Amino acid sequence: MTLTQKQRASEPAQALRNCRTAFIGVGIASALVNVLYLTGSFFMLEVYDRVLPSRSIPTLIALCLLALLLYSFQGAFEMVRGRMLVRIAGALDEAMSARIYRAIVQAPLKLRTHGDGLQALRDFDQVRSFLSGSGPSAFFDLPWLPFYILICFLFHPMIGIVSIIGSLILIVLTFLTNRGTQAPSKRASEAGNLRNAFAQASQRNAEVMQAMGMLGRMSRKWDERNDTYREENRMTSDVGNGYGALSKVFRMALQSGVLATGAVLVIEGLASPGIIIAGSILTARALAPVELAIGNWRGFVAARQSWARLNELLKAMPERDAPLELPAPRERLTAEGLAGGPPGAQRLTFADVNFAVRAGSALGIIGPSASGKSSLARALIGIWPAFRGSARLDGAALDQWDSDRLGRHIGYLPQDVELFAGTVAQNIARFEENASSDAIVAAARAARVNDLILKLPNGYETEIGEGGASLSAGQRQRVALARALYGEPFLVVLDEPNSNLDAEGEQALSEAIMSVRQRGGIVIVIAHRPSALAATDLVLMMNEGRMQAFGPKDEVLAKILRQESRPPQVAGAANLKVVGEGQDNAQ
C-alpha cells in the first residue's frame, strides 16, 4: 500500500507508535516506581508515630525489613524502566537508520542543503539520545504529581495547599525555561553546523592553505564562527542552568516550608509528629519530576527541534513504491526539451536540449567552462532533476525506473573522483555482495587498469583507505573508470575522464570507450581536451546553457573551427545559424 503524504510526514512518529507496547510497559513501571516512592514517607511516619512512642525494637526491625524489600522492588522497576527506554531508542534506530541514511545521501541531489549535509544524522542521534536518557522518565513521572498532592491533603489540608502553591511556581519556571531556551538553542545548532562545515572545508583544502600561507587568515575566520557558536551555546546554558538552579533552591525552601507547616500543626495539636517528616519527604518527591524536567529541558528542546527537522526532511523526500521493473535498455538515449539545474535552486544551468543517441555511439559534449556540460550529464542519468522535458532510455523516462535497478544499466565517472574505504575489488564492484570475480576483472580489463591493479601490494585486495588516499589521482580515476564499466552498463557517462591521465591513460580511455560501443552501449563524454573525443562519433556543443550544435563529430568540429576563424560579427551570425542547424539535427 502506498503511503499517503500525511503518513510520510510522520515516519519517525509511526516508528515510535510501533513501540507502543513498550511505552505501555514504561508507563506501568513508572506507576509502580511512583507508588513505591511512598515507602520513605510512610516509613518515617510509622517510626515517629509508632516506634518512638512504643520504644519497640522488633517493630522497628520489621519496618526496616519491609522498607528494604520495597526499596529493592523500586530499584528493580527503575532499572527495568531505564532499559526499556534504551530498547525503544534502539528500536527507533533500527527502524529509521537506513531511511535516514538514504535521505542524507539523496538530499544533495534533490534539495538545497547547508553545512556538511549531516544535520539529519545529528538530529537523529539527538532524538535517540534523549529517548535513552533520564528526560522521558521525568515526563512519565509528572502525571503522578496530583497523586502525591492528594496524599499531602490526606496528611493535612495545609500541607496539600503548600504543595499546590509550590507545584504552580515550578510549572511557571518550566514554562519560562522552555521560552527562554528555545530560540538560543536553535541559533546555537545553526551556528554549530556552520562551524563544522567550515572545519570540514578547511580539512579538504589543507594542502592549499598550507602552500599559500592561508592558515592564519582562515584561523581568524574559524575564531569568528567558533565565537558565535560559543556565545549562543553560553546563552542557552545560562538560561537553562539559571532556571534549574532556581527550581532546585525553591524546592529545598519549599521542603523547609512544609517542615515548618507540619511543626505548627503539631504544636497546635492538629497533626502527629510523623506528619512533619513524612509531609516534607512526600512534597519533595512530588516536585522532584518537575525539577528533573527543568534540568532536562535543554535536551528536550533540542530533541524537539531535531524531530521537527527530521519530519521536514523526510516529508520533502518521500519514499515511493518500486515501479514496475522495465527490461534492460538496448536501443537509444533521448533528451526531449531537457532543462535543469542544481537541486533546490530556482535557476536553469541549461535548457532546451534535444538529441537522440543510438546504441553503439559515443557522444562528446564540449563547450567553454560554465556552459552547462556537467549539469546536462547529471540530468541525463537522473542525478539532478529535470525542471522541464525529460531524458529517456528506450522511450522510458528516468523517473519510471527504480534507482537501484537503473544503476545497473548506468556507469558514471564524475569530474571529482571519490572512492570509498575498502579494497580495490570492492570499489570496482560498487560494493555489491557476492560480486563475481570474473565481472570485476572484466571491468578492470575494459578500463585497461588490470595490470596497474596487479602491481599494487595486494592486487585487487589492496585496501585503498578513506577516499582512496593510498592511490594517486590518476590511479583513482582509472579505478573509478573500471567501476563505471562494471556489469557492462548500457549508458556510460564520463565527466572530464582524462583530467588526471597521462598518455598511456588516455589511450586506455579511448580503448575503453570503443569497447562499450562495440558491445552496443552508449558513451557520453564531457571534455575540454580534444584527446578525450578520439573514440566518439557524435559531438554536442554547449554554450551559455544552450545547445549550439549537434551531429557527427567531423561536421560539428568543422563548423566550430570555421566559426572561430571568422570576424566577430560574421561569427555571431554563423553562431545563430549553427543553433538552428543543431536543433534541426536533434529533432
PDB file of C-alpha atoms in Angstrom, residues 362-568:
ATOM      1  CA  ALA A 362      29.652   7.824 -28.271  1.00  0.00           C
ATOM      2  CA  LEU A 363      28.671  11.456 -27.795  1.00  0.00           C
ATOM      3  CA  GLY A 364      31.216  14.092 -26.830  1.00  0.00           C
ATOM      4  CA  ILE A 365      29.781  17.171 -25.101  1.00  0.00           C
ATOM      5  CA  ILE A 366      32.072  20.162 -25.440  1.00  0.00           C
ATOM      6  CA  GLY A 367      31.935  23.857 -24.686  1.00  0.00           C
ATOM      7  CA  PRO A 368      33.546  26.551 -22.545  1.00  0.00           C
ATOM      8  CA  SER A 369      33.552  26.439 -18.757  1.00  0.00           C
ATOM      9  CA  ALA A 370      30.162  27.015 -17.095  1.00  0.00           C
ATOM     10  CA  SER A 371      28.337  26.222 -20.320  1.00  0.00           C
ATOM     11  CA  GLY A 372      26.177  23.557 -18.650  1.00  0.00           C
ATOM     12  CA  LYS A 373      28.029  20.417 -19.740  1.00  0.00           C
ATOM     13  CA  SER A 374      28.334  18.719 -16.352  1.00  0.00           C
ATOM     14  CA  SER A 375      24.837  19.831 -15.381  1.00  0.00           C
ATOM     15  CA  LEU A 376      23.473  18.207 -18.535  1.00  0.00           C
ATOM     16  CA  ALA A 377      25.403  14.999 -17.792  1.00  0.00           C
ATOM     17  CA  ARG A 378      23.897  14.820 -14.298  1.00  0.00           C
ATOM     18  CA  ALA A 379      20.396  15.293 -15.679  1.00  0.00           C
ATOM     19  CA  LEU A 380      20.923  12.593 -18.319  1.00  0.00           C
ATOM     20  CA  ILE A 381      21.432   9.958 -15.622  1.00  0.00           C
ATOM     21  CA  GLY A 382      18.887  11.310 -13.133  1.00  0.00           C
ATOM     22  CA  ILE A 383      21.287  12.745 -10.557  1.00  0.00           C
ATOM     23  CA  TRP A 384      19.871  16.253 -10.950  1.00  0.00           C
ATOM     24  CA  PRO A 385      16.172  16.853 -11.503  1.00  0.00           C
ATOM     25  CA  ALA A 386      14.769  17.814 -14.894  1.00  0.00           C
ATOM     26  CA  PHE A 387      12.851  21.071 -14.474  1.00  0.00           C
ATOM     27  CA  ARG A 388      11.389  20.703 -17.948  1.00  0.00           C
ATOM     28  CA  GLY A 389      11.412  17.970 -20.545  1.00  0.00           C
ATOM     29  CA  SER A 390      12.869  14.533 -19.915  1.00  0.00           C
ATOM     30  CA  ALA A 391      15.758  12.163 -20.507  1.00  0.00           C
ATOM     31  CA  ARG A 392      14.658   8.729 -21.736  1.00  0.00           C
ATOM     32  CA  LEU A 393      16.190   5.292 -22.151  1.00  0.00           C
ATOM     33  CA  ASP A 394      14.398   3.289 -24.843  1.00  0.00           C
ATOM     34  CA  GLY A 395      11.466   5.707 -24.519  1.00  0.00           C
ATOM     35  CA  ALA A 396      11.077   5.370 -20.734  1.00  0.00           C
ATOM     36  CA  ALA A 397      11.687   8.481 -18.633  1.00  0.00           C
ATOM     37  CA  LEU A 398      14.266   8.021 -15.880  1.00  0.00           C
ATOM     38  CA  ASP A 399      11.694   8.500 -13.118  1.00  0.00           C
ATOM     39  CA  GLN A 400       9.930   5.356 -14.344  1.00  0.00           C
ATOM     40  CA  TRP A 401      12.887   3.334 -13.064  1.00  0.00           C
ATOM     41  CA  ASP A 402      13.760   2.305  -9.549  1.00  0.00           C
ATOM     42  CA  SER A 403      17.084   3.994  -8.770  1.00  0.00           C
ATOM     43  CA  ASP A 404      18.873   0.789  -7.751  1.00  0.00           C
ATOM     44  CA  ARG A 405      17.699  -1.055 -10.856  1.00  0.00           C
ATOM     45  CA  LEU A 406      18.528   1.878 -13.102  1.00  0.00           C
ATOM     46  CA  GLY A 407      22.009   1.966 -11.590  1.00  0.00           C
ATOM     47  CA  ARG A 408      22.766  -1.473 -13.029  1.00  0.00           C
ATOM     48  CA  HIS A 409      22.458  -0.006 -16.516  1.00  0.00           C
ATOM     49  CA  ILE A 410      24.438   3.191 -15.877  1.00  0.00           C
ATOM     50  CA  GLY A 411      28.129   3.812 -15.363  1.00  0.00           C
ATOM     51  CA  TYR A 412      29.258   7.227 -14.143  1.00  0.00           C
ATOM     52  CA  LEU A 413      32.707   8.734 -13.737  1.00  0.00           C
ATOM     53  CA  PRO A 414      32.321  12.132 -12.018  1.00  0.00           C
ATOM     54  CA  GLN A 415      34.676  15.042 -12.521  1.00  0.00           C
ATOM     55  CA  ASP A 416      35.812  14.852  -8.896  1.00  0.00           C
ATOM     56  CA  VAL A 417      36.588  11.187  -8.296  1.00  0.00           C
ATOM     57  CA  GLU A 418      35.782   9.849  -4.833  1.00  0.00           C
ATOM     58  CA  LEU A 419      36.390   6.255  -3.781  1.00  0.00           C
ATOM     59  CA  PHE A 420      35.300   4.521  -0.592  1.00  0.00           C
ATOM     60  CA  ALA A 421      37.362   2.915   2.138  1.00  0.00           C
ATOM     61  CA  GLY A 422      37.728  -0.730   1.190  1.00  0.00           C
ATOM     62  CA  THR A 423      39.577  -2.871  -1.307  1.00  0.00           C
ATOM     63  CA  VAL A 424      40.101  -2.128  -4.977  1.00  0.00           C
ATOM     64  CA  ALA A 425      37.827  -5.046  -5.847  1.00  0.00           C
ATOM     65  CA  GLN A 426      35.032  -3.765  -3.609  1.00  0.00           C
ATOM     66  CA  ASN A 427      35.183  -0.306  -5.181  1.00  0.00           C
ATOM     67  CA  ILE A 428      35.138  -1.674  -8.725  1.00  0.00           C
ATOM     68  CA  ALA A 429      32.189  -3.960  -7.863  1.00  0.00           C
ATOM     69  CA  ARG A 430      30.296  -0.992  -6.354  1.00  0.00           C
ATOM     70  CA  PHE A 431      30.353  -2.922  -3.046  1.00  0.00           C
ATOM     71  CA  GLU A 432      27.978  -5.489  -4.483  1.00  0.00           C
ATOM     72  CA  GLU A 433      27.623  -8.502  -2.221  1.00  0.00           C
ATOM     73  CA  ASN A 434      28.909 -11.770  -3.671  1.00  0.00           C
ATOM     74  CA  ALA A 435      30.246  -9.958  -6.719  1.00  0.00           C
ATOM     75  CA  SER A 436      31.674 -12.203  -9.392  1.00  0.00           C
ATOM     76  CA  SER A 437      35.460 -12.170  -9.626  1.00  0.00           C
ATOM     77  CA  ASP A 438      35.168 -12.574 -13.376  1.00  0.00           C
ATOM     78  CA  ALA A 439      32.968  -9.465 -13.620  1.00  0.00           C
ATOM     79  CA  ILE A 440      35.422  -7.414 -11.523  1.00  0.00           C
ATOM     80  CA  VAL A 441      38.406  -8.447 -13.621  1.00  0.00           C
ATOM     81  CA  ALA A 442      36.409  -7.896 -16.832  1.00  0.00           C
ATOM     82  CA  ALA A 443      35.612  -4.322 -15.759  1.00  0.00           C
ATOM     83  CA  ALA A 444      39.267  -3.691 -14.886  1.00  0.00           C
ATOM     84  CA  ARG A 445      40.366  -5.037 -18.241  1.00  0.00           C
ATOM     85  CA  ALA A 446      37.760  -2.953 -20.065  1.00  0.00           C
ATOM     86  CA  ALA A 447      39.232   0.106 -18.319  1.00  0.00           C
ATOM     87  CA  ARG A 448      42.748  -1.141 -19.168  1.00  0.00           C
ATOM     88  CA  VAL A 449      43.658  -0.973 -15.483  1.00  0.00           C
ATOM     89  CA  ASN A 450      44.133  -4.676 -14.719  1.00  0.00           C
ATOM     90  CA  ASP A 451      47.937  -4.547 -14.973  1.00  0.00           C
ATOM     91  CA  LEU A 452      48.076  -1.450 -12.787  1.00  0.00           C
ATOM     92  CA  ILE A 453      45.999  -3.157 -10.073  1.00  0.00           C
ATOM     93  CA  LEU A 454      48.108  -6.303 -10.131  1.00  0.00           C
ATOM     94  CA  LYS A 455      51.182  -4.182  -9.328  1.00  0.00           C
ATOM     95  CA  LEU A 456      49.602  -2.919  -6.094  1.00  0.00           C
ATOM     96  CA  PRO A 457      50.833  -4.564  -2.835  1.00  0.00           C
ATOM     97  CA  ASN A 458      47.861  -6.935  -2.559  1.00  0.00           C
ATOM     98  CA  GLY A 459      46.438  -6.637  -6.039  1.00  0.00           C
ATOM     99  CA  TYR A 460      42.657  -6.447  -6.060  1.00  0.00           C
ATOM    100  CA  GLU A 461      42.559  -6.922  -2.282  1.00  0.00           C
ATOM    101  CA  THR A 462      44.628  -3.783  -1.622  1.00  0.00           C
ATOM    102  CA  GLU A 463      42.997  -1.519   0.960  1.00  0.00           C
ATOM    103  CA  ILE A 464      42.896   1.970  -0.554  1.00  0.00           C
ATOM    104  CA  GLY A 465      41.902   3.942   2.570  1.00  0.00           C
ATOM    105  CA  GLU A 466      39.289   6.635   3.032  1.00  0.00           C
ATOM    106  CA  GLY A 467      38.655   8.398  -0.264  1.00  0.00           C
ATOM    107  CA  GLY A 468      41.267   6.220  -1.979  1.00  0.00           C
ATOM    108  CA  ALA A 469      44.064   8.069  -0.167  1.00  0.00           C
ATOM    109  CA  SER A 470      46.660   5.376  -0.893  1.00  0.00           C
ATOM    110  CA  LEU A 471      46.252   5.807  -4.668  1.00  0.00           C
ATOM    111  CA  SER A 472      47.437   8.634  -6.875  1.00  0.00           C
ATOM    112  CA  ALA A 473      44.917  10.885  -8.615  1.00  0.00           C
ATOM    113  CA  GLY A 474      45.451   9.080 -11.918  1.00  0.00           C
ATOM    114  CA  GLN A 475      45.076   5.646 -10.285  1.00  0.00           C
ATOM    115  CA  ARG A 476      41.870   6.724  -8.566  1.00  0.00           C
ATOM    116  CA  GLN A 477      40.477   7.960 -11.863  1.00  0.00           C
ATOM    117  CA  ARG A 478      41.266   4.705 -13.657  1.00  0.00           C
ATOM    118  CA  VAL A 479      39.835   2.559 -10.854  1.00  0.00           C
ATOM    119  CA  ALA A 480      36.714   4.756 -10.935  1.00  0.00           C
ATOM    120  CA  LEU A 481      36.529   4.164 -14.694  1.00  0.00           C
ATOM    121  CA  ALA A 482      36.559   0.413 -14.041  1.00  0.00           C
ATOM    122  CA  ARG A 483      33.764   0.944 -11.514  1.00  0.00           C
ATOM    123  CA  ALA A 484      31.768   2.799 -14.161  1.00  0.00           C
ATOM    124  CA  LEU A 485      32.225  -0.126 -16.572  1.00  0.00           C
ATOM    125  CA  TYR A 486      31.380  -2.841 -14.033  1.00  0.00           C
ATOM    126  CA  GLY A 487      28.479  -5.024 -15.128  1.00  0.00           C
ATOM    127  CA  GLU A 488      28.649  -3.742 -18.740  1.00  0.00           C
ATOM    128  CA  PRO A 489      26.115  -0.909 -18.286  1.00  0.00           C
ATOM    129  CA  PHE A 490      24.221   0.344 -21.313  1.00  0.00           C
ATOM    130  CA  LEU A 491      24.872   4.060 -20.666  1.00  0.00           C
ATOM    131  CA  VAL A 492      28.301   5.245 -19.519  1.00  0.00           C
ATOM    132  CA  VAL A 493      28.781   8.935 -18.672  1.00  0.00           C
ATOM    133  CA  LEU A 494      32.349  10.194 -18.256  1.00  0.00           C
ATOM    134  CA  ASP A 495      32.843  13.740 -16.951  1.00  0.00           C
ATOM    135  CA  GLU A 496      36.354  15.011 -17.754  1.00  0.00           C
ATOM    136  CA  PRO A 497      37.652  11.420 -17.699  1.00  0.00           C
ATOM    137  CA  ASN A 498      41.216  12.368 -18.761  1.00  0.00           C
ATOM    138  CA  SER A 499      41.839  15.242 -16.341  1.00  0.00           C
ATOM    139  CA  ASN A 500      44.422  13.219 -14.348  1.00  0.00           C
ATOM    140  CA  LEU A 501      45.603  10.788 -17.016  1.00  0.00           C
ATOM    141  CA  ASP A 502      48.925  10.534 -18.802  1.00  0.00           C
ATOM    142  CA  ALA A 503      49.310   9.488 -22.439  1.00  0.00           C
ATOM    143  CA  GLU A 504      49.025   5.810 -21.540  1.00  0.00           C
ATOM    144  CA  GLY A 505      45.869   6.520 -19.529  1.00  0.00           C
ATOM    145  CA  GLU A 506      44.286   8.471 -22.376  1.00  0.00           C
ATOM    146  CA  GLN A 507      44.980   5.609 -24.761  1.00  0.00           C
ATOM    147  CA  ALA A 508      43.341   3.217 -22.301  1.00  0.00           C
ATOM    148  CA  LEU A 509      40.368   5.587 -22.028  1.00  0.00           C
ATOM    149  CA  SER A 510      39.854   5.625 -25.817  1.00  0.00           C
ATOM    150  CA  GLU A 511      40.032   1.837 -25.925  1.00  0.00           C
ATOM    151  CA  ALA A 512      37.504   1.581 -23.087  1.00  0.00           C
ATOM    152  CA  ILE A 513      35.085   3.861 -24.938  1.00  0.00           C
ATOM    153  CA  MET A 514      35.431   1.780 -28.091  1.00  0.00           C
ATOM    154  CA  SER A 515      34.798  -1.428 -26.120  1.00  0.00           C
ATOM    155  CA  VAL A 516      31.499  -0.001 -24.826  1.00  0.00           C
ATOM    156  CA  ARG A 517      30.481   0.967 -28.346  1.00  0.00           C
ATOM    157  CA  GLN A 518      31.381  -2.433 -29.742  1.00  0.00           C
ATOM    158  CA  ARG A 519      29.174  -4.254 -27.249  1.00  0.00           C
ATOM    159  CA  GLY A 520      26.221  -1.981 -28.111  1.00  0.00           C
ATOM    160  CA  GLY A 521      26.384   0.551 -25.303  1.00  0.00           C
ATOM    161  CA  ILE A 522      26.271   4.353 -25.331  1.00  0.00           C
ATOM    162  CA  VAL A 523      29.024   6.615 -24.000  1.00  0.00           C
ATOM    163  CA  ILE A 524      28.672  10.304 -23.086  1.00  0.00           C
ATOM    164  CA  VAL A 525      31.997  12.109 -22.692  1.00  0.00           C
ATOM    165  CA  ILE A 526      32.257  15.589 -21.156  1.00  0.00           C
ATOM    166  CA  ALA A 527      35.574  17.043 -22.318  1.00  0.00           C
ATOM    167  CA  HIS A 528      37.755  20.110 -22.651  1.00  0.00           C
ATOM    168  CA  ARG A 529      40.732  18.307 -24.171  1.00  0.00           C
ATOM    169  CA  PRO A 530      40.210  17.060 -27.750  1.00  0.00           C
ATOM    170  CA  SER A 531      42.065  13.812 -26.971  1.00  0.00           C
ATOM    171  CA  ALA A 532      39.066  12.611 -24.959  1.00  0.00           C
ATOM    172  CA  LEU A 533      36.932  12.748 -28.131  1.00  0.00           C
ATOM    173  CA  ALA A 534      39.127  10.369 -30.146  1.00  0.00           C
ATOM    174  CA  ALA A 535      36.698   7.459 -29.796  1.00  0.00           C
ATOM    175  CA  THR A 536      33.461   9.460 -30.171  1.00  0.00           C
ATOM    176  CA  ASP A 537      31.395   9.686 -33.333  1.00  0.00           C
ATOM    177  CA  LEU A 538      28.987  12.449 -32.256  1.00  0.00           C
ATOM    178  CA  VAL A 539      29.559  15.886 -30.742  1.00  0.00           C
ATOM    179  CA  LEU A 540      27.190  18.264 -28.929  1.00  0.00           C
ATOM    180  CA  MET A 541      28.359  21.867 -28.498  1.00  0.00           C
ATOM    181  CA  MET A 542      27.109  23.772 -25.421  1.00  0.00           C
ATOM    182  CA  ASN A 543      27.405  27.490 -24.778  1.00  0.00           C
ATOM    183  CA  GLU A 544      25.770  29.519 -22.001  1.00  0.00           C
ATOM    184  CA  GLY A 545      23.427  26.654 -21.171  1.00  0.00           C
ATOM    185  CA  ARG A 546      22.173  26.227 -24.748  1.00  0.00           C
ATOM    186  CA  MET A 547      22.797  23.565 -27.335  1.00  0.00           C
ATOM    187  CA  GLN A 548      24.716  25.235 -30.162  1.00  0.00           C
ATOM    188  CA  ALA A 549      25.295  22.246 -32.447  1.00  0.00           C
ATOM    189  CA  PHE A 550      24.761  18.517 -32.580  1.00  0.00           C
ATOM    190  CA  GLY A 551      25.739  15.928 -35.140  1.00  0.00           C
ATOM    191  CA  PRO A 552      28.633  13.818 -36.485  1.00  0.00           C
ATOM    192  CA  LYS A 553      31.911  14.766 -34.871  1.00  0.00           C
ATOM    193  CA  ASP A 554      33.741  15.856 -38.015  1.00  0.00           C
ATOM    194  CA  GLU A 555      30.885  18.076 -39.208  1.00  0.00           C
ATOM    195  CA  VAL A 556      30.349  19.823 -35.873  1.00  0.00           C
ATOM    196  CA  LEU A 557      34.046  20.396 -35.209  1.00  0.00           C
ATOM    197  CA  ALA A 558      34.463  21.745 -38.748  1.00  0.00           C
ATOM    198  CA  LYS A 559      31.628  24.237 -38.151  1.00  0.00           C
ATOM    199  CA  ILE A 560      33.173  25.337 -34.868  1.00  0.00           C
ATOM    200  CA  LEU A 561      36.576  25.853 -36.493  1.00  0.00           C
ATOM    201  CA  ARG A 562      35.034  27.879 -39.337  1.00  0.00           C
ATOM    202  CA  GLN A 563      33.129  29.984 -36.803  1.00  0.00           C
ATOM    203  CA  GLU A 564      36.267  30.689 -34.733  1.00  0.00           C
ATOM    204  CA  SER A 565      38.208  31.711 -37.871  1.00  0.00           C
ATOM    205  CA  ARG A 566      35.664  34.372 -38.925  1.00  0.00           C
ATOM    206  CA  PRO A 567      35.473  38.006 -37.715  1.00  0.00           C
ATOM    207  CA  PRO A 568      33.331  38.507 -34.591  1.00  0.00           C
TER     208      PRO A 568
END
